[in-house]
PDB file of C-alpha atoms in Angstrom:
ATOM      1  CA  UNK A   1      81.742  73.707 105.928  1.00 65.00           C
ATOM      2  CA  UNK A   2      83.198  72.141 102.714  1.00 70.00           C
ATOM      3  CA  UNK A   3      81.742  74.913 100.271  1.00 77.00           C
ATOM      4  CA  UNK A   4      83.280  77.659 102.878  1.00 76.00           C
ATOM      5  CA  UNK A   5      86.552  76.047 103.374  1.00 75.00           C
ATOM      6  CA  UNK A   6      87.520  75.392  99.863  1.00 79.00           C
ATOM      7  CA  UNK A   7      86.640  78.646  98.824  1.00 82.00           C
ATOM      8  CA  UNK A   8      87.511  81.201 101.871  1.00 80.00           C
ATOM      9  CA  UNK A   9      91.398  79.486 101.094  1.00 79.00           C
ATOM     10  CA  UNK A  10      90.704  80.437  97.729  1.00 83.00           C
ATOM     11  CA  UNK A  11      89.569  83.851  97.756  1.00 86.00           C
ATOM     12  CA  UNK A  12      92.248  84.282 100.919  1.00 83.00           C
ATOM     13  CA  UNK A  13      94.686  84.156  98.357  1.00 82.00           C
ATOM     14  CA  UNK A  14      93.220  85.751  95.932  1.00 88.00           C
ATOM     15  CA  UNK A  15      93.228  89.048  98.101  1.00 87.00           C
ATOM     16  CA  UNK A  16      96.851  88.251  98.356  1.00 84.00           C
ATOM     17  CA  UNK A  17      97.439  88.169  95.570  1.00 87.00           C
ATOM     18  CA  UNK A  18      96.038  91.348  94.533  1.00 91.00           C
ATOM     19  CA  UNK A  19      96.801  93.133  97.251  1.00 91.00           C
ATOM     20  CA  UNK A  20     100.675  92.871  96.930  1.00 89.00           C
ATOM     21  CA  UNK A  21     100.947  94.510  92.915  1.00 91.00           C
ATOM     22  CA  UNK A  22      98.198  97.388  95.109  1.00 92.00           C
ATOM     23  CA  UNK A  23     100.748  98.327  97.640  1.00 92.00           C
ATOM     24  CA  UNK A  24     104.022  97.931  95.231  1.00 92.00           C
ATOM     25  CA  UNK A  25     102.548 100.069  92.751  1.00 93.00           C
ATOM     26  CA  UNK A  26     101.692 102.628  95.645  1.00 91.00           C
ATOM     27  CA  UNK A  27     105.035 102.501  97.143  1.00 92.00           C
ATOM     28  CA  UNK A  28     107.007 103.001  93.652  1.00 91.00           C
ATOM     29  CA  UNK A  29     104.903 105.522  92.804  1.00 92.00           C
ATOM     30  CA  UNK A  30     105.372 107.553  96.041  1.00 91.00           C
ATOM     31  CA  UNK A  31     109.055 106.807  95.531  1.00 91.00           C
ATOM     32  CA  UNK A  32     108.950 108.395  91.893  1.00 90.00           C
ATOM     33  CA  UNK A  33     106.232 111.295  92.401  1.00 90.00           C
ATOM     34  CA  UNK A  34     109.054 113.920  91.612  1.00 90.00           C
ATOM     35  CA  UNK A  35     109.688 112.239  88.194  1.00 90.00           C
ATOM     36  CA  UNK A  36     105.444 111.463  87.615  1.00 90.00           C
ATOM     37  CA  UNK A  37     104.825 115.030  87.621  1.00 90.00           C
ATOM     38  CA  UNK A  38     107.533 115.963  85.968  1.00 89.00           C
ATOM     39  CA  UNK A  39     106.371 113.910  83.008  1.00 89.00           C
ATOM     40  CA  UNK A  40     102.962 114.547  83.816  1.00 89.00           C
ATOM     41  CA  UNK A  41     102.115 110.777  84.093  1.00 89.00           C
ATOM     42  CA  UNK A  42      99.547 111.348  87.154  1.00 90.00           C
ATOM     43  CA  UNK A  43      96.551 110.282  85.452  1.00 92.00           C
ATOM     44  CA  UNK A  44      98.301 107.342  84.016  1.00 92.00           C
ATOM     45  CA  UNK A  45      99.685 106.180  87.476  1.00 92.00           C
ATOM     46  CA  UNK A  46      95.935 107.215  89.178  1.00 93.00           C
ATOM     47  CA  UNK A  47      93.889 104.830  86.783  1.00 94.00           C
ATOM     48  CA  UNK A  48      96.540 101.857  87.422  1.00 94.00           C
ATOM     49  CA  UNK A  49      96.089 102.712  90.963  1.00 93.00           C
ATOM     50  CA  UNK A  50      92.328 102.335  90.811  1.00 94.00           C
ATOM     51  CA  UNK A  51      92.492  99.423  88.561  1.00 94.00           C
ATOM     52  CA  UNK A  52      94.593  97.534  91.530  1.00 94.00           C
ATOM     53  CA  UNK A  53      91.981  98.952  94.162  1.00 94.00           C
ATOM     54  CA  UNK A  54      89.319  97.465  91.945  1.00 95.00           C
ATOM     55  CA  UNK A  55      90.858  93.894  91.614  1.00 93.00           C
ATOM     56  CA  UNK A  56      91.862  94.074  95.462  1.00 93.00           C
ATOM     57  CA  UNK A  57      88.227  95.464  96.577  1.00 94.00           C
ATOM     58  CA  UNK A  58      86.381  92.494  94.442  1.00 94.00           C
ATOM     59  CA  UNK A  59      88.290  89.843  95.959  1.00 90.00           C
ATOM     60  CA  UNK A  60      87.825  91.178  99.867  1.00 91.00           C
ATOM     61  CA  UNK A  61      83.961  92.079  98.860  1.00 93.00           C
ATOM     62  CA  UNK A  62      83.844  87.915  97.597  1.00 92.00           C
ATOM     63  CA  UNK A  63      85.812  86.914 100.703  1.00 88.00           C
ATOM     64  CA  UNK A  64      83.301  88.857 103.041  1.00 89.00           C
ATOM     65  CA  UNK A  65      80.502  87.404 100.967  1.00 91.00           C
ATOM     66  CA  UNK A  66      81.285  83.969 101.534  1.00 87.00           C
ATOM     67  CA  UNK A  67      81.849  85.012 105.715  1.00 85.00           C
ATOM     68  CA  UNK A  68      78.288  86.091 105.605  1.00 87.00           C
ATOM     69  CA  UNK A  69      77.228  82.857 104.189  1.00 87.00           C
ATOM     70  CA  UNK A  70      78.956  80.943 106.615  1.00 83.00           C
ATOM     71  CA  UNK A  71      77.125  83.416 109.585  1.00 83.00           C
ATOM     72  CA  UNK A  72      73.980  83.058 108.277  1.00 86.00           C
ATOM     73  CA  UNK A  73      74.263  78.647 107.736  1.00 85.00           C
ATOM     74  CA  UNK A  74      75.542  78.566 111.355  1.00 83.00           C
ATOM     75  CA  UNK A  75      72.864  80.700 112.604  1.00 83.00           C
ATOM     76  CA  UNK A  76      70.210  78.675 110.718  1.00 86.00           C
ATOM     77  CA  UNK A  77      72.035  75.620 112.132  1.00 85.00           C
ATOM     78  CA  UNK A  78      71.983  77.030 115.164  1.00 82.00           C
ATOM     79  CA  UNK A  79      68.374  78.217 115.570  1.00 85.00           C
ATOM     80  CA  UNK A  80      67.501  74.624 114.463  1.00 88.00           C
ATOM     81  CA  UNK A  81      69.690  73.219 117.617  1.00 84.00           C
ATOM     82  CA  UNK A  82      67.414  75.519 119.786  1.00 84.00           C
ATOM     83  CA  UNK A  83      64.614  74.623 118.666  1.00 86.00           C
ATOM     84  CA  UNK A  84      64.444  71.214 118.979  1.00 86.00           C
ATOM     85  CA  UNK A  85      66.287  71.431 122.609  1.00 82.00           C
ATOM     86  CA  UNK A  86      63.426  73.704 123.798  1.00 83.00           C
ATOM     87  CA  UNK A  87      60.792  71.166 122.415  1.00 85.00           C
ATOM     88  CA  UNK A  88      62.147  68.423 124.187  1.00 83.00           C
ATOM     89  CA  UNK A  89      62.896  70.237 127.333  1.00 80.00           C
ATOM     90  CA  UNK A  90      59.300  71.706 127.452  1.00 79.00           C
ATOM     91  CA  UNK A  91      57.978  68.770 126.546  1.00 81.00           C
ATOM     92  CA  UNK A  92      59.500  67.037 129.339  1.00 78.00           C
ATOM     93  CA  UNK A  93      59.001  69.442 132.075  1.00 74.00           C
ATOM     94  CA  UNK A  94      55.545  69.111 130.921  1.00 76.00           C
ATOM     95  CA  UNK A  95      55.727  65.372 132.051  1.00 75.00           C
ATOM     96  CA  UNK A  96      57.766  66.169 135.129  1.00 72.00           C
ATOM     97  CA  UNK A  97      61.046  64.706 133.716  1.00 72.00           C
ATOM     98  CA  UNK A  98      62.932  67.571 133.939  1.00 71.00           C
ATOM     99  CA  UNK A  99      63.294  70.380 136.378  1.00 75.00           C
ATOM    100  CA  UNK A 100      63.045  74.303 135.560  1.00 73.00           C
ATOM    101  CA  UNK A 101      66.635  74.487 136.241  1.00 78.00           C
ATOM    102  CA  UNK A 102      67.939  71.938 133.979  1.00 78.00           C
ATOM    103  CA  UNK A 103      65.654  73.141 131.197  1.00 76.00           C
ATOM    104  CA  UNK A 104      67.348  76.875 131.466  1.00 79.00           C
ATOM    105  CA  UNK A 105      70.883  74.886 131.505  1.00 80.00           C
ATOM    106  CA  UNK A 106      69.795  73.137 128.351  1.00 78.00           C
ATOM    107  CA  UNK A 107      68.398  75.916 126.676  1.00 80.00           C
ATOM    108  CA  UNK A 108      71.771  77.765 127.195  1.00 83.00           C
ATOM    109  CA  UNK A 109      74.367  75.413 126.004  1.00 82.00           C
ATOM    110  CA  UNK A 110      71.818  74.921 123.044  1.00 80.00           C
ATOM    111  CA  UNK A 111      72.101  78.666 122.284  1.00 80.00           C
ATOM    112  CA  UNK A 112      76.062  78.939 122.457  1.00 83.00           C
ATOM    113  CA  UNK A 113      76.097  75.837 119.403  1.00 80.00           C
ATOM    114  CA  UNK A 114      75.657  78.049 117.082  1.00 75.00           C
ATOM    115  CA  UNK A 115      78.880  80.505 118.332  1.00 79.00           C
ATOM    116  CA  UNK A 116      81.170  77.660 118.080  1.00 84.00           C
ATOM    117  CA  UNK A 117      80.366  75.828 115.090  1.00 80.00           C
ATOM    118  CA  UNK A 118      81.568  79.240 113.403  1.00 78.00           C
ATOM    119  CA  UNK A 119      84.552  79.264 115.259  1.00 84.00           C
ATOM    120  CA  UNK A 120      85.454  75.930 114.948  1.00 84.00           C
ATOM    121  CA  UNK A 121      85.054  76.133 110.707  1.00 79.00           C
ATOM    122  CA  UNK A 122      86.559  79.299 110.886  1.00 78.00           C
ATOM    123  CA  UNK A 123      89.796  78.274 112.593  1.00 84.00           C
ATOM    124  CA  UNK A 124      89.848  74.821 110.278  1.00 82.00           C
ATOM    125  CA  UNK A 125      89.418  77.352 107.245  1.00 77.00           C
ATOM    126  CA  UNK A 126      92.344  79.470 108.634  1.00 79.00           C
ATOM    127  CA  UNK A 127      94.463  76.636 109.457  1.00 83.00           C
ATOM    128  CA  UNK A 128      93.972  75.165 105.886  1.00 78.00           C
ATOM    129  CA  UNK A 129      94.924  78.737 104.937  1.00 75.00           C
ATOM    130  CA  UNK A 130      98.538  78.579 107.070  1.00 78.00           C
ATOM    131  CA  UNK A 131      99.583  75.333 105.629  1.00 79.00           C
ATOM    132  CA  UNK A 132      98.561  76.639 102.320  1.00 74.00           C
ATOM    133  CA  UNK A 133     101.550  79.450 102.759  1.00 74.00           C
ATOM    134  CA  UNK A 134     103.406  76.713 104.171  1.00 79.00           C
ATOM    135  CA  UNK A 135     103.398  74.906 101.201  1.00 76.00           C
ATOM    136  CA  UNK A 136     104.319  77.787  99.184  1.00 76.00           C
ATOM    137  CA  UNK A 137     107.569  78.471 101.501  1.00 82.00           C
ATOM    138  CA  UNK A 138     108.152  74.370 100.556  1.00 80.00           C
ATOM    139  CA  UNK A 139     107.926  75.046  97.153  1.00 77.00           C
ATOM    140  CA  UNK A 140     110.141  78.368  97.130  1.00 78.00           C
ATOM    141  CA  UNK A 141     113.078  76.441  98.432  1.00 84.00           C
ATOM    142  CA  UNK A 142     112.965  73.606  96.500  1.00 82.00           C
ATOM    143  CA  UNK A 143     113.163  76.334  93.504  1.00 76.00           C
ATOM    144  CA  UNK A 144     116.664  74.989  91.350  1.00 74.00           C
ATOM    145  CA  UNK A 145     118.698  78.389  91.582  1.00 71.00           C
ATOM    146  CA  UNK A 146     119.924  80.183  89.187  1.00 66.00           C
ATOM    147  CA  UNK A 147     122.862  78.639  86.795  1.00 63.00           C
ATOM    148  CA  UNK A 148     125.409  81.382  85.716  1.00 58.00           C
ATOM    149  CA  UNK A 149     127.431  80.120  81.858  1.00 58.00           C
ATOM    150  CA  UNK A 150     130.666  81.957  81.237  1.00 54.00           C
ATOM    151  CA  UNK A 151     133.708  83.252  83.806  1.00 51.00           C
ATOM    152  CA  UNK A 152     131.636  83.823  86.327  1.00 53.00           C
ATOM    153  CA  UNK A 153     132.629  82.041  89.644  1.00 54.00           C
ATOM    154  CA  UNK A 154     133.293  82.768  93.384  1.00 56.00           C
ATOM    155  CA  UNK A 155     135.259  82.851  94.744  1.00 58.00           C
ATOM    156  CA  UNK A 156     137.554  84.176  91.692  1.00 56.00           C
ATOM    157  CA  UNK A 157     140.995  82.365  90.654  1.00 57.00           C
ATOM    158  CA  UNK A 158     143.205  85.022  91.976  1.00 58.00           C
ATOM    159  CA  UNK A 159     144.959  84.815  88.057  1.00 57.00           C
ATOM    160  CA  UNK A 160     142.133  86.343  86.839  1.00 62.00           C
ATOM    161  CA  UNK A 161     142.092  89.440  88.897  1.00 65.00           C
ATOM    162  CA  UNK A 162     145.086  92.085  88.351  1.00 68.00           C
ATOM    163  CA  UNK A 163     147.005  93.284  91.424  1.00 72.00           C
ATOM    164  CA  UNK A 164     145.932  96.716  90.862  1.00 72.00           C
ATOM    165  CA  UNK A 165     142.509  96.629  90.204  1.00 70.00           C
ATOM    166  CA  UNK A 166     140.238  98.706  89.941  1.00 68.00           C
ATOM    167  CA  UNK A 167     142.478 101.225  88.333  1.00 71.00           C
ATOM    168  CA  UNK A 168     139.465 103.283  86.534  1.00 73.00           C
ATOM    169  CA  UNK A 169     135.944 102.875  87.163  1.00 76.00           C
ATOM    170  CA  UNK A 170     135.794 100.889  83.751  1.00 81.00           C
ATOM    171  CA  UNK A 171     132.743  98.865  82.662  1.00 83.00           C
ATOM    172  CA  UNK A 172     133.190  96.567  79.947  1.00 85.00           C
ATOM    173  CA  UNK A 173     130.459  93.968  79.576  1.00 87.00           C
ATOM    174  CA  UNK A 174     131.199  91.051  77.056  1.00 89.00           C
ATOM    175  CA  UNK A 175     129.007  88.535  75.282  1.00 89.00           C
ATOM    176  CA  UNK A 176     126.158  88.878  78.036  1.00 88.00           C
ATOM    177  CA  UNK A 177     122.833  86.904  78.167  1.00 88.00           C
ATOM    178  CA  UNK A 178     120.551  86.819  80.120  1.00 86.00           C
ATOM    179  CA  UNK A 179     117.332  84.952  80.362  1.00 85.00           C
ATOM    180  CA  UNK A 180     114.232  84.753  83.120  1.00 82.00           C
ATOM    181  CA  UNK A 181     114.254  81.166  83.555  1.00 76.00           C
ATOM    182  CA  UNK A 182     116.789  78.331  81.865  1.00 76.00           C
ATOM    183  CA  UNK A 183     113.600  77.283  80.399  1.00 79.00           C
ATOM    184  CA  UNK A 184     112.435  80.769  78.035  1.00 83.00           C
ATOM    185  CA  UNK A 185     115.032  82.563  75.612  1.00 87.00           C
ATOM    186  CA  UNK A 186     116.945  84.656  76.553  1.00 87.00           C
ATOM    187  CA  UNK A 187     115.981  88.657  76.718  1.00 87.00           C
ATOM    188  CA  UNK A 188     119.768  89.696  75.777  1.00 87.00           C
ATOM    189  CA  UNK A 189     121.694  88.428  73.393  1.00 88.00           C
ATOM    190  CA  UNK A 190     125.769  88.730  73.275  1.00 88.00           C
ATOM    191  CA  UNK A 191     125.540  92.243  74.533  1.00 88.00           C
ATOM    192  CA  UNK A 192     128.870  93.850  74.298  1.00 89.00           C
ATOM    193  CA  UNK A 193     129.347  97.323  75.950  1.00 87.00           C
ATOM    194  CA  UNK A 194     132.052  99.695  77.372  1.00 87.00           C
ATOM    195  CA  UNK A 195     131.212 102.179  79.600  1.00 85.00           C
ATOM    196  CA  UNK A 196     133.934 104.644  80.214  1.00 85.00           C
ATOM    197  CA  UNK A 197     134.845 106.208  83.690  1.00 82.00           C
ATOM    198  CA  UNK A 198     133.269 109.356  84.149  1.00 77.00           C
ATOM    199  CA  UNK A 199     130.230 108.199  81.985  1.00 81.00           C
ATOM    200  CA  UNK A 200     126.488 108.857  82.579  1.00 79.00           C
ATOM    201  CA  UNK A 201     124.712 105.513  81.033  1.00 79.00           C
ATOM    202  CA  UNK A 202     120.515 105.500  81.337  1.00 73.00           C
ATOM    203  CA  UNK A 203     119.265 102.291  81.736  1.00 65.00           C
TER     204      UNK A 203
END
């Protein structure tokens, strides 16, 4: 029970983890099929789609590995429980301690251990597994959000916004940065641009 717990959460996420890049690479590539083939990128996008299969597929084989290990302890556990209950109970029917009847009634209960020791680790594995995403929810909105330098604010002083704006679909982008995290450097550096109306920009 403590080897399976720790590492069924584990692996759990693990397929998670892998399985999410696995399906967004499969949806965003269904998305831009017209554009793979006309580029002729479908090998390209076929071996990244096997490579995420691959990761995904060893961490569900692992996780199923470690299930079988857990069948196989409890059934070994389990057999064990039988065992020894039908030793006793023989052995005292043999002495006239016990009757026929309560010997079957042991023997029964004896053979259903084995059925709920898995469930019960199972269910204390998947509950660990719950408060695991829990935790991760926790930690997601304690996340500081995002500070914004500059101009920027909402809502906007109304002397900063002309009475008859938009006039032209203008674009004119001045002095912007812009980083990942307030932590790294930034990506873009004092990027000034104008984009006129009517203009086809490729980003």
């Amino acid at each position: 029970q403590k080897y399976f717990r720790v590492a069924s959460r584990d692996l759990q996420q693990l397929d998670d983890t892998t399985q999410l890049p696995l399906l967004s690479h499969f949806a965003e590539t269904v998305e831009g099929l017209t554009t793979i083939r006309a580029f002729r990128y479908e090998a390209r996008f076929q071996q990244k789609l096997l490579e995420y299969t691959d990761s995904n597929n060893i961490a569900s084989l692992f996780l199923t590995a470690a299930n079988r290990w857990l069948e196989v302890r409890m059934e070994y556990i389990g057999a064990c429980v039988v065992l020894i209950a039908a030793v006793t109970s023989i052995s005292n029917s043999l002495h006239r301690e016990l009757s026929a009847g309560l010997v079957g009634l042991g023997l029964t209960y004896a053979l259903m251990v084995s059925n709920y020791l898995n469930w019960m680790v199972r269910n204390l594995a998947d509950m660990e597994l719950q408060l695991g995403a829990v935790k991760r929810i926790h930690g997601l909105l304690k996340t500081e959000a995002e500070s914004y330098e500059g101009l920027l604010a909402w809502p906007p002083a109304p002397s900063l916004i002309p009475k008859n704006w938009p006039d032209q679909g203008k674009i004119q982008i001045q002095n912007l940065s812009v980083r990942y995290d307030s932590s790294l450097k930034p990506v873009l550096k004092h990027v000034n641009a104008l984009i006129s109306p009517g203009q086809k920009i490729g980003i």
